[in-house]
Amino acid sequence: MKKLINDPVDVVSEALRGMAAAHPELRVDLPERIVFRGDAPVRGKVGLVSGGGSGHEPMHGGFVGPGMLDAACAGEVFTSPVPDQMLAATVGVDGGAGVLHIVKNYTGDVMNFEMAAELAAAEGVEVVPVVTNDDVAVQDSLYTAGRRGVGVTVLLEKLAGAAAEEGRHLAAVAEVARRVNETGRSMGMALTSCTVPSAGQPTFDLPEDEIEIGVGIHGEPGRRRVPAAPAREVAEMLVEPILADLDFTGSDGVLAFVNGMGGTPLLELYLMYGEVASILEKSGVRVARSLVGPYITSLEMAGCSVTLLRLDDELLRLWDAPVRTPGLRWGV
Amino acid sequence: MSATAGTAGLESWIRAFAAAISAHAEELTRLDSAIGDADHGANMARGMTAVVAKLDEGPQDGTAPGVLLKQVGMTLVSTVGGASGPLYGTFFLRMATAAGDRTELGVDGFAEAFRAGLGGIVARGKAEAGDKTMFDALAPAADALDAALAAGDELGAALQAASRAADAGRDATTPLLARKGRASYLGERSVGHQDPGATSAALLVAAAADVLA
């Protein structure tokens, strides 16, 4: 497997070094592997900390900056960061108003953030965690680890970040975050596998003529394998289970997000967005805002995911608020 | 064969576990590729390498077993990440607390500490028997240690029984449907694959049997 790397064990630290060089407006703690806002901690503002395994770029480090995250912890590829990092990030962004932890629902992420929150509490920093679990591909039952946190995480980091930037209290920022998670749903698919640098082999075998529907963002297999199909049919396979899970026909409309998994060109993502928009129109779902591009990726996996989020006046305003990060930037 | 394990014995156990992880890293990652995210071998190898580096730094002579076990647990929590870091880390931290100020662990002390470590894994990971996790290898081992204690066996014999029980528990994960962690997303497709966490956990018990028996 060819990759633009040096030694597989140095991938994350060397990528962070490059990020620090490219973005002098950020402060990158290379030994701790934390990307901070350059002006952190912002006095009186609720701090937003997220983090997770690397390999999903631009999430999370690319979403650090005014209007979004205050810090992001980078784990090894597809591996949760450790509590020490999360604690250092939490203490480093606490401007006296408390800290929101944005955690994707994966067993490792949840456990490490739990340990970090316990340690932060012992140091006198108030932490409220919000766990995202928007992936409708996973049955939410006692017999699974629960739904995975995927595309909604990107939207939540933007919307809660805007709420924090307005100077709201921790409880109010957390309320926005929970509402976003509760009213957003996602579904993904893969055309190809990804290859974890340290493993050197594709995580799963997907024959040339098959696609994986309901795939996760770590190459975890999804609901089922089906024969490769035209984009129109794939869009239906992604949108239909989302619409079956939650009503999106409200008059305030939705944010429709077509996300690239890392190895799919924008040409195809926009083509997919067109198909998704047609299905939504036929289904009586009004699109108020859109986002198209690779924002929560799975290394070089080809494929995409669709996320729908119910909007209301407040969320619309928070979405349109200025944001200045390497990954999302508008209004500034 | 010795009747008890002191700090030096436990250090040998940890070093033997690190060697076993290193030798089986590719196998663990291969098992994790099938039902997880292909990183268990690399993560455990990174953690145990850090643990061994800590052991190499300072002489553990005169250090109580509890202090050694705590250092192992803290290092794993700080270096492994994923689910394995908090779970293995908590196992050793709870073992350390249970070992207390003891200078030597006999069958009773080892069984008690091992049971406490297992309790920590359950508290952190909420796993139950048959969920297809490391619990399924460690719980039978804890039961075997208790049975050996009741039968009046020595530590060596007890650990050998525990290792056999852990291996059997590991093998028994293959037909199970995963209910915890990333493997649970697979549903029926997790059936037929041996659990990587149970596999590394069986290596942990086997290392104790090899070195302390």
Coordinates of C-alpha atoms in Angstrom, one line a residue:
Chain A
M1 CA 0.0 0.0 0.0
K2 CA 1.5 3.3 -1.1
K3 CA 1.1 6.2 1.3
L4 CA 2.6 9.7 1.7
I5 CA 4.3 8.9 5.0
N6 CA 7.7 8.3 6.5
D7 CA 7.5 5.8 9.3
P8 CA 4.0 4.5 10.1
V9 CA 4.6 5.1 13.8
D10 CA 5.3 8.8 13.2
V11 CA 2.2 9.6 11.1
V12 CA 0.1 11.4 13.7
S13 CA 3.0 13.5 15.2
E14 CA 4.3 14.4 11.8
A15 CA 0.9 15.5 10.5
L16 CA 0.4 17.6 13.6
R17 CA 3.8 19.2 13.0
G18 CA 2.7 20.1 9.5
M19 CA -0.6 21.5 10.8
A20 CA 1.3 23.7 13.2
A21 CA 3.5 25.0 10.4
A22 CA 0.5 25.6 8.1
H23 CA -1.7 27.3 10.7
P24 CA 0.3 29.7 12.9
E25 CA -3.0 31.1 14.2
L26 CA -3.4 27.8 16.1
R27 CA -1.2 26.6 19.0
V28 CA -0.3 22.9 18.6
D29 CA 1.1 21.1 21.6
L30 CA 3.2 18.5 19.8
P31 CA 4.2 16.3 22.8
E32 CA 0.6 16.2 24.1
R33 CA -0.9 16.1 20.6
I34 CA -3.5 18.8 21.3
V35 CA -4.5 21.6 18.8
F36 CA -5.5 24.7 20.7
R37 CA -7.1 28.0 19.6
G38 CA -4.3 30.5 19.5
D39 CA -5.9 32.7 22.1
A40 CA -7.1 29.9 24.5
P41 CA -8.3 30.1 27.2
V42 CA -10.8 32.7 26.3
R43 CA -11.8 34.4 29.5
G44 CA -15.5 34.0 30.4
K45 CA -16.3 31.7 27.4
V46 CA -17.3 28.1 27.7
G47 CA -14.5 26.0 26.3
L48 CA -15.2 23.3 23.8
V49 CA -13.0 20.2 23.7
S50 CA -13.3 17.3 21.4
G51 CA -11.0 14.7 20.1
G52 CA -10.8 11.2 18.8
G53 CA -8.7 8.9 16.8
S54 CA -6.8 10.4 13.9
G55 CA -7.7 9.6 10.3
H56 CA -10.9 11.6 10.2
E57 CA -9.4 14.9 9.2
P58 CA -10.3 17.7 9.1
M59 CA -12.2 16.5 12.2
H60 CA -11.3 17.4 14.9
G61 CA -8.1 19.5 14.8
G62 CA -9.3 21.2 11.6
F63 CA -12.3 22.5 13.5
V64 CA -10.4 24.4 16.1
G65 CA -10.7 28.2 16.0
P66 CA -13.1 31.1 16.8
G67 CA -16.7 29.9 16.4
M68 CA -16.0 26.2 16.8
L69 CA -13.7 24.2 19.1
D70 CA -11.2 25.5 21.6
A71 CA -9.1 22.4 21.6
A72 CA -8.9 19.0 19.9
C73 CA -7.0 15.9 21.1
A74 CA -5.5 13.7 18.5
G75 CA -5.3 9.9 19.2
E76 CA -3.4 7.4 17.1
V77 CA -5.1 6.5 13.9
F78 CA -8.7 5.3 14.7
T79 CA -7.8 5.1 18.4
S80 CA -9.2 7.3 21.1
P81 CA -6.8 9.8 22.7
V82 CA -5.9 9.2 26.3
P83 CA -7.3 10.9 29.5
D84 CA -4.0 12.8 30.1
Q85 CA -4.4 14.6 26.8
M86 CA -8.1 15.4 27.4
L87 CA -7.3 16.7 30.9
A88 CA -4.5 19.0 29.6
A89 CA -6.9 20.3 26.8
T90 CA -9.7 20.8 29.3
V91 CA -7.5 22.7 31.8
G92 CA -5.9 24.6 28.9
V93 CA -9.2 26.0 27.5
D94 CA -11.1 26.7 30.8
G95 CA -11.7 30.4 30.9
G96 CA -13.7 30.1 34.1
A97 CA -17.0 29.2 32.5
G98 CA -16.6 25.5 32.3
V99 CA -15.8 23.1 29.5
L100 CA -18.0 21.0 27.1
H101 CA -16.7 17.6 26.1
I102 CA -17.9 16.6 22.6
V103 CA -17.5 12.8 22.5
K104 CA -18.4 10.5 19.6
N105 CA -20.2 7.3 20.9
Y106 CA -17.4 4.7 20.6
T107 CA -16.5 2.6 23.6
G108 CA -12.9 3.8 23.8
D109 CA -13.7 7.5 23.3
V110 CA -16.5 7.4 25.9
M111 CA -14.3 5.6 28.5
N112 CA -11.3 7.9 28.1
F113 CA -13.4 11.1 28.2
E114 CA -15.1 9.7 31.3
M115 CA -11.8 9.3 33.0
A116 CA -10.7 12.7 31.9
A117 CA -13.8 14.3 33.2
E118 CA -13.3 12.7 36.6
L119 CA -9.7 14.0 36.7
A120 CA -10.8 17.5 35.6
A121 CA -13.5 17.6 38.3
A122 CA -10.8 16.8 40.8
E123 CA -8.9 19.9 39.6
G124 CA -12.0 22.0 40.0
V125 CA -13.0 22.4 36.3
E126 CA -16.7 21.9 35.6
V127 CA -17.1 19.6 32.6
V128 CA -20.4 18.6 30.8
P129 CA -20.1 15.8 28.3
V130 CA -22.3 15.5 25.2
V131 CA -22.1 12.2 23.3
T132 CA -23.1 12.0 19.6
N133 CA -24.8 8.9 18.4
D134 CA -26.5 9.7 15.0
D135 CA -25.7 6.7 12.9
V136 CA -28.9 5.0 11.9
A137 CA -27.0 2.1 10.5
V138 CA -26.5 0.7 14.0
Q139 CA -29.5 -0.7 15.8
D140 CA -29.8 1.2 19.1
S141 CA -30.3 -1.6 21.6
L142 CA -28.9 -3.2 24.7
Y143 CA -27.1 -5.6 22.5
T144 CA -24.8 -3.1 20.8
A145 CA -22.5 -0.4 21.9
G146 CA -25.3 2.0 20.7
R147 CA -25.3 4.2 17.6
R148 CA -22.0 5.6 16.5
G149 CA -21.3 9.3 16.5
V150 CA -20.6 10.4 12.9
G151 CA -21.7 13.3 10.7
V152 CA -23.7 15.2 13.3
T153 CA -20.5 15.6 15.3
V154 CA -19.3 18.2 12.7
L155 CA -22.5 20.1 12.7
L156 CA -22.6 20.0 16.5
E157 CA -19.1 21.4 16.9
K158 CA -20.1 24.3 14.7
L159 CA -23.4 25.0 16.3
A160 CA -22.3 24.6 19.9
G161 CA -19.2 26.6 19.1
A162 CA -21.3 29.5 17.9
A163 CA -23.5 29.3 21.0
A164 CA -20.3 29.4 23.2
E165 CA -19.0 32.3 21.2
E166 CA -22.2 34.3 22.0
G167 CA -21.2 34.0 25.7
R168 CA -23.8 31.6 26.8
H169 CA -23.5 29.5 30.0
L170 CA -22.3 25.9 30.0
A171 CA -25.8 24.5 30.6
A172 CA -27.2 26.5 27.6
V173 CA -24.3 25.5 25.3
A174 CA -24.8 21.8 26.3
E175 CA -28.5 22.2 25.7
V176 CA -27.9 23.3 22.1
A177 CA -25.4 20.4 21.6
R178 CA -27.9 17.8 22.9
R179 CA -30.7 19.2 20.7
V180 CA -28.5 19.0 17.7
N181 CA -27.6 15.4 18.4
E182 CA -31.2 14.4 19.1
T183 CA -32.5 16.0 15.8
G184 CA -29.7 14.8 13.5
R185 CA -29.3 11.5 11.8
S186 CA -26.7 10.0 9.4
M187 CA -26.0 7.0 7.2
G188 CA -22.8 6.1 5.4
M189 CA -21.5 3.8 2.6
A190 CA -18.2 2.7 1.3
L191 CA -17.0 1.9 -2.2
T192 CA -13.6 0.7 -1.0
S193 CA -11.8 0.0 2.3
C194 CA -9.3 2.1 4.1
T195 CA -5.8 1.1 5.1
V196 CA -4.5 1.9 8.7
P197 CA -0.9 2.9 8.2
S198 CA 0.4 0.7 11.0
A199 CA -1.6 -2.3 9.7
G200 CA -0.5 -1.8 6.1
Q201 CA -3.3 -3.9 4.8
P202 CA -6.9 -2.8 3.9
T203 CA -9.1 -3.1 6.9
F204 CA -11.7 -5.1 5.0
D205 CA -12.1 -6.7 1.6
L206 CA -14.7 -5.3 -0.6
P207 CA -15.0 -6.9 -4.0
E208 CA -14.9 -4.6 -7.0
D209 CA -18.6 -5.1 -7.8
E210 CA -19.9 -4.6 -4.2
I211 CA -20.5 -1.7 -1.9
E212 CA -21.0 -1.6 1.9
I213 CA -24.1 0.2 3.1
G214 CA -24.1 1.5 6.7
V215 CA -20.3 1.6 7.0
G216 CA -18.7 3.4 10.0
I217 CA -15.9 5.8 9.8
H218 CA -13.2 3.3 10.9
G219 CA -13.9 0.8 8.1
E220 CA -16.3 -1.1 10.4
P221 CA -18.6 -3.1 8.2
G222 CA -22.1 -1.8 8.0
R223 CA -25.6 -3.2 7.7
R224 CA -25.2 -5.1 4.5
R225 CA -23.3 -5.6 1.3
V226 CA -25.0 -5.0 -2.0
P227 CA -24.0 -5.1 -5.6
A228 CA -22.6 -1.8 -6.8
A229 CA -25.4 0.5 -8.0
P230 CA -25.9 3.9 -9.7
A231 CA -25.6 7.0 -7.4
R232 CA -29.4 7.5 -7.6
E233 CA -30.1 4.1 -6.0
V234 CA -27.2 4.6 -3.4
A235 CA -28.7 7.9 -2.4
E236 CA -32.0 6.2 -1.7
M237 CA -30.3 3.5 0.4
L238 CA -28.8 6.3 2.5
V239 CA -31.7 8.7 2.8
E240 CA -34.5 6.2 3.2
P241 CA -33.4 4.8 6.6
I242 CA -32.8 8.4 7.8
L243 CA -36.3 9.5 6.9
A244 CA -37.7 6.3 8.4
D245 CA -36.0 7.1 11.7
L246 CA -37.0 10.7 12.3
D247 CA -39.5 13.2 10.8
F248 CA -37.7 15.9 8.8
T249 CA -40.8 17.5 7.1
G250 CA -41.1 20.4 9.6
S251 CA -41.5 23.9 8.1
D252 CA -38.2 25.2 9.4
G253 CA -36.4 22.8 7.0
V254 CA -33.2 20.8 7.4
L255 CA -29.5 21.1 7.0
A256 CA -28.5 18.5 4.4
F257 CA -24.9 17.4 4.6
V258 CA -23.2 15.1 2.1
N259 CA -19.9 14.1 3.5
G260 CA -16.9 12.5 1.6
M261 CA -15.2 9.6 3.3
G262 CA -11.7 10.7 2.1
G263 CA -11.2 9.0 -1.2
T264 CA -14.2 10.3 -3.2
P265 CA -13.9 13.4 -5.4
L266 CA -16.1 16.5 -4.9
L267 CA -17.4 15.9 -8.4
E268 CA -19.1 12.7 -7.2
L269 CA -20.1 14.3 -3.8
Y270 CA -22.0 17.1 -5.6
L271 CA -23.6 14.5 -7.9
M272 CA -24.7 12.6 -4.8
Y273 CA -25.9 15.9 -3.3
G274 CA -28.1 16.4 -6.3
E275 CA -29.6 12.9 -5.9
V276 CA -30.2 13.5 -2.2
A277 CA -31.8 16.9 -2.8
S278 CA -34.2 15.3 -5.4
I279 CA -35.3 12.6 -2.9
L280 CA -35.8 15.1 -0.1
E281 CA -37.9 17.3 -2.4
K282 CA -40.1 14.3 -3.3
S283 CA -40.4 13.4 0.4
G284 CA -41.6 16.9 1.4
V285 CA -38.3 17.8 3.2
R286 CA -37.3 21.4 2.7
V287 CA -33.6 22.1 2.6
A288 CA -32.6 25.3 4.3
R289 CA -28.8 24.9 4.4
S290 CA -26.3 22.5 2.9
L291 CA -22.8 21.3 3.4
V292 CA -20.9 19.2 0.8
G293 CA -17.3 18.0 1.2
P294 CA -15.0 15.7 3.1
Y295 CA -15.3 16.8 6.7
I296 CA -15.4 13.5 8.7
T297 CA -13.3 11.1 6.8
S298 CA -12.0 7.6 7.1
L299 CA -8.5 7.8 5.7
E300 CA -8.6 7.1 2.0
M301 CA -11.9 5.2 2.0
A302 CA -14.0 6.0 -1.0
G303 CA -17.7 6.6 -0.3
C304 CA -19.9 9.1 1.4
S305 CA -22.4 9.7 4.2
V306 CA -25.6 11.7 4.4
T307 CA -26.6 13.6 7.5
L308 CA -29.8 15.5 8.0
L309 CA -30.4 17.9 10.8
R310 CA -33.7 19.6 11.7
L311 CA -33.2 23.3 11.9
D312 CA -35.0 26.0 13.8
D313 CA -34.5 29.8 13.9
E314 CA -31.9 29.5 16.6
L315 CA -29.9 26.8 14.9
L316 CA -30.1 28.6 11.6
R317 CA -28.6 31.7 13.2
L318 CA -25.9 29.7 14.9
W319 CA -25.1 27.9 11.6
D320 CA -24.7 31.3 9.8
A321 CA -22.6 32.8 12.6
P322 CA -18.9 33.5 11.7
V323 CA -16.4 30.6 12.0
R324 CA -12.7 30.7 11.4
T325 CA -11.0 27.2 11.4
P326 CA -8.9 25.4 8.9
G327 CA -11.8 23.1 8.0
L328 CA -14.8 25.5 8.1
R329 CA -14.6 29.2 7.5
W330 CA -17.2 31.8 6.7
G331 CA -18.5 35.2 7.8
V332 CA -15.1 36.5 8.7
Chain B
M1 CA 7.9 -23.2 41.8
S2 CA 7.3 -20.6 44.5
A3 CA 4.3 -20.3 46.8
T4 CA 4.1 -16.5 46.5
A5 CA 4.9 -13.7 44.1
G6 CA 6.7 -10.6 45.2
T7 CA 7.5 -7.5 43.3
A8 CA 10.3 -9.2 41.3
G9 CA 7.9 -12.0 40.3
L10 CA 5.2 -9.6 39.3
E11 CA 7.7 -7.5 37.3
S12 CA 8.7 -10.7 35.5
W13 CA 5.0 -11.4 34.8
I14 CA 4.6 -7.9 33.3
R15 CA 7.7 -8.3 31.1
A16 CA 6.6 -11.7 29.9
F17 CA 3.2 -10.2 29.0
A18 CA 4.9 -7.4 27.1
A19 CA 7.0 -10.0 25.2
A20 CA 3.8 -12.0 24.4
I21 CA 2.0 -8.9 23.1
S22 CA 5.0 -8.1 21.0
A23 CA 5.1 -11.6 19.6
H24 CA 1.4 -11.7 18.9
A25 CA 0.8 -8.1 17.8
E26 CA 0.1 -9.0 14.2
E27 CA -2.3 -11.8 15.2
L28 CA -4.2 -9.4 17.5
T29 CA -4.4 -6.8 14.8
R30 CA -5.6 -9.4 12.3
L31 CA -8.3 -10.6 14.7
D32 CA -9.3 -6.9 15.3
S33 CA -9.5 -6.3 11.5
A34 CA -12.2 -9.0 11.2
I35 CA -14.5 -7.5 13.8
G36 CA -13.0 -4.2 15.0
D37 CA -10.8 -1.5 13.7
A38 CA -7.4 -3.2 13.2
D39 CA -5.5 -1.6 16.0
H40 CA -5.5 -3.8 19.0
G41 CA -2.0 -5.3 18.4
A42 CA -0.5 -1.9 17.7
N43 CA -2.1 -0.2 20.7
M44 CA -1.2 -2.9 23.2
A45 CA 2.3 -3.1 21.9
R46 CA 2.7 0.6 22.3
G47 CA 1.4 0.5 25.8
M48 CA 3.5 -2.5 26.9
T49 CA 6.6 -1.0 25.4
A50 CA 6.0 2.1 27.5
V51 CA 5.4 -0.1 30.6
V52 CA 8.7 -1.9 30.0
A53 CA 10.5 1.4 29.5
K54 CA 9.2 2.5 32.9
L55 CA 10.4 -0.7 34.5
D56 CA 13.8 -0.2 33.0
E57 CA 14.1 3.2 34.4
G58 CA 14.1 2.3 38.1
P59 CA 14.9 -0.6 40.3
Q60 CA 11.7 -2.0 41.7
D61 CA 13.6 -3.6 44.7
G62 CA 11.9 -2.7 47.9
T63 CA 8.9 -1.4 46.1
A64 CA 5.7 -3.1 47.2
P65 CA 3.8 -5.1 44.5
G66 CA 0.9 -2.6 44.8
V67 CA 3.2 0.2 43.7
L68 CA 4.4 -1.7 40.7
L69 CA 0.9 -2.7 39.6
K70 CA -0.2 0.9 40.0
Q71 CA 2.6 2.2 37.8
V72 CA 1.7 -0.4 35.1
G73 CA -2.0 0.7 35.2
M74 CA -1.2 4.4 35.1
T75 CA 1.2 3.9 32.1
L76 CA -1.4 1.9 30.2
V77 CA -4.1 4.5 30.8
S78 CA -1.7 7.2 29.6
T79 CA -0.4 5.5 26.5
V80 CA -2.8 3.0 25.0
G81 CA -6.0 4.9 24.3
G82 CA -9.0 3.2 22.7
A83 CA -11.0 0.9 24.9
S84 CA -8.0 -1.2 25.8
G85 CA -6.2 1.6 27.7
P86 CA -8.9 2.3 30.2
L87 CA -9.8 -1.3 30.6
Y88 CA -6.3 -2.8 31.1
G89 CA -5.3 0.3 33.0
T90 CA -8.2 0.0 35.4
F91 CA -7.5 -3.8 35.8
F92 CA -4.0 -3.1 37.1
L93 CA -5.0 0.0 39.2
R94 CA -7.7 -2.1 41.0
M95 CA -5.3 -5.0 41.4
A96 CA -2.8 -2.5 43.0
T97 CA -5.5 -1.2 45.4
A98 CA -6.4 -4.8 46.4
A99 CA -2.7 -5.7 46.9
G100 CA -2.4 -2.9 49.3
D101 CA 0.8 -3.0 51.4
R102 CA 1.3 -6.8 50.9
T103 CA 4.9 -7.6 50.1
E104 CA 4.1 -11.0 48.7
L105 CA 1.0 -12.3 46.9
G106 CA 0.1 -15.9 47.6
V107 CA -2.8 -17.7 46.0
D108 CA -5.2 -15.8 48.2
G109 CA -3.7 -12.4 47.6
F110 CA -3.3 -13.0 43.8
A111 CA -6.9 -14.3 43.5
E112 CA -8.2 -11.4 45.5
A113 CA -6.3 -8.8 43.4
F114 CA -7.2 -10.5 40.1
R115 CA -10.9 -10.5 41.1
A116 CA -10.7 -6.8 42.0
G117 CA -9.1 -6.1 38.6
L118 CA -11.9 -7.9 36.9
G119 CA -14.4 -5.9 38.9
G120 CA -12.7 -2.7 37.6
I121 CA -13.1 -3.8 34.0
V122 CA -16.8 -4.5 34.6
A123 CA -17.3 -1.1 36.3
R124 CA -15.6 0.7 33.4
G125 CA -16.8 -1.4 30.4
K126 CA -20.1 -2.8 31.7
A127 CA -19.4 -6.1 30.1
E128 CA -21.2 -9.3 31.1
A129 CA -20.4 -13.0 30.4
G130 CA -21.0 -13.9 26.8
D131 CA -20.7 -10.4 25.4
K132 CA -17.6 -11.5 23.5
T133 CA -15.0 -9.4 25.3
M134 CA -11.9 -9.7 27.4
F135 CA -14.2 -10.5 30.3
D136 CA -14.9 -13.9 28.8
A137 CA -11.3 -14.9 29.2
L138 CA -10.6 -13.2 32.5
A139 CA -13.7 -14.2 34.4
P140 CA -13.1 -18.0 34.0
A141 CA -9.5 -17.3 35.1
A142 CA -10.7 -15.5 38.2
D143 CA -13.1 -18.4 39.0
A144 CA -10.2 -20.9 38.5
L145 CA -8.0 -18.9 40.9
D146 CA -10.8 -19.0 43.5
A147 CA -11.3 -22.7 43.0
A148 CA -7.6 -23.4 43.4
L149 CA -7.6 -21.3 46.6
A150 CA -10.5 -23.3 48.0
A151 CA -8.7 -26.5 47.1
G152 CA -5.5 -25.4 48.8
D153 CA -3.4 -25.4 45.6
E154 CA -0.1 -23.5 45.4
L155 CA 0.2 -20.3 43.3
G156 CA 1.9 -22.1 40.4
A157 CA -0.8 -24.7 40.0
A158 CA -3.5 -22.1 40.5
L159 CA -2.1 -19.9 37.7
Q160 CA -1.8 -22.9 35.4
A161 CA -5.5 -23.7 36.0
A162 CA -6.4 -20.1 35.5
S163 CA -4.4 -20.0 32.2
R164 CA -6.3 -23.1 30.9
A165 CA -9.6 -21.5 31.9
A166 CA -8.7 -18.2 30.1
D167 CA -7.7 -20.1 27.0
A168 CA -10.9 -22.0 27.0
G169 CA -12.9 -18.8 27.6
R170 CA -11.0 -17.1 24.7
D171 CA -11.8 -20.0 22.3
A172 CA -15.4 -19.9 23.4
T173 CA -15.8 -16.3 22.2
T174 CA -15.6 -17.5 18.5
P175 CA -19.2 -18.5 18.1
L176 CA -20.6 -15.6 20.2
L177 CA -22.4 -12.6 18.9
A178 CA -20.6 -9.4 20.0
R179 CA -22.6 -7.1 22.3
K180 CA -19.9 -4.6 23.3
G181 CA -17.5 -2.3 21.5
R182 CA -17.0 -1.9 17.8
A183 CA -17.6 -5.6 17.1
S184 CA -21.2 -5.2 18.3
Y185 CA -21.9 -3.1 15.2
L186 CA -21.5 -6.2 13.1
G187 CA -24.4 -8.1 14.7
E188 CA -24.6 -11.6 13.2
R189 CA -21.4 -11.0 11.2
S190 CA -19.3 -11.0 14.4
V191 CA -20.1 -14.7 14.9
G192 CA -17.3 -17.0 13.9
H193 CA -14.4 -14.7 14.9
Q194 CA -12.3 -15.0 18.0
D195 CA -12.4 -11.9 20.1
P196 CA -9.1 -9.9 20.1
G197 CA -9.6 -8.6 23.6
A198 CA -10.2 -12.1 25.0
T199 CA -7.1 -13.2 23.1
S200 CA -4.8 -10.5 24.7
A201 CA -6.4 -11.2 28.1
A202 CA -5.5 -14.9 27.7
L203 CA -1.9 -13.9 27.0
L204 CA -1.9 -12.0 30.2
V205 CA -2.9 -15.0 32.3
A206 CA -0.6 -17.3 30.3
A207 CA 2.3 -15.0 31.0
A208 CA 1.6 -15.3 34.8
A209 CA 1.4 -19.1 34.5
D210 CA 4.7 -19.2 32.6
V211 CA 6.7 -17.0 34.9
L212 CA 5.2 -17.5 38.3
A213 CA 4.5 -21.2 38.1

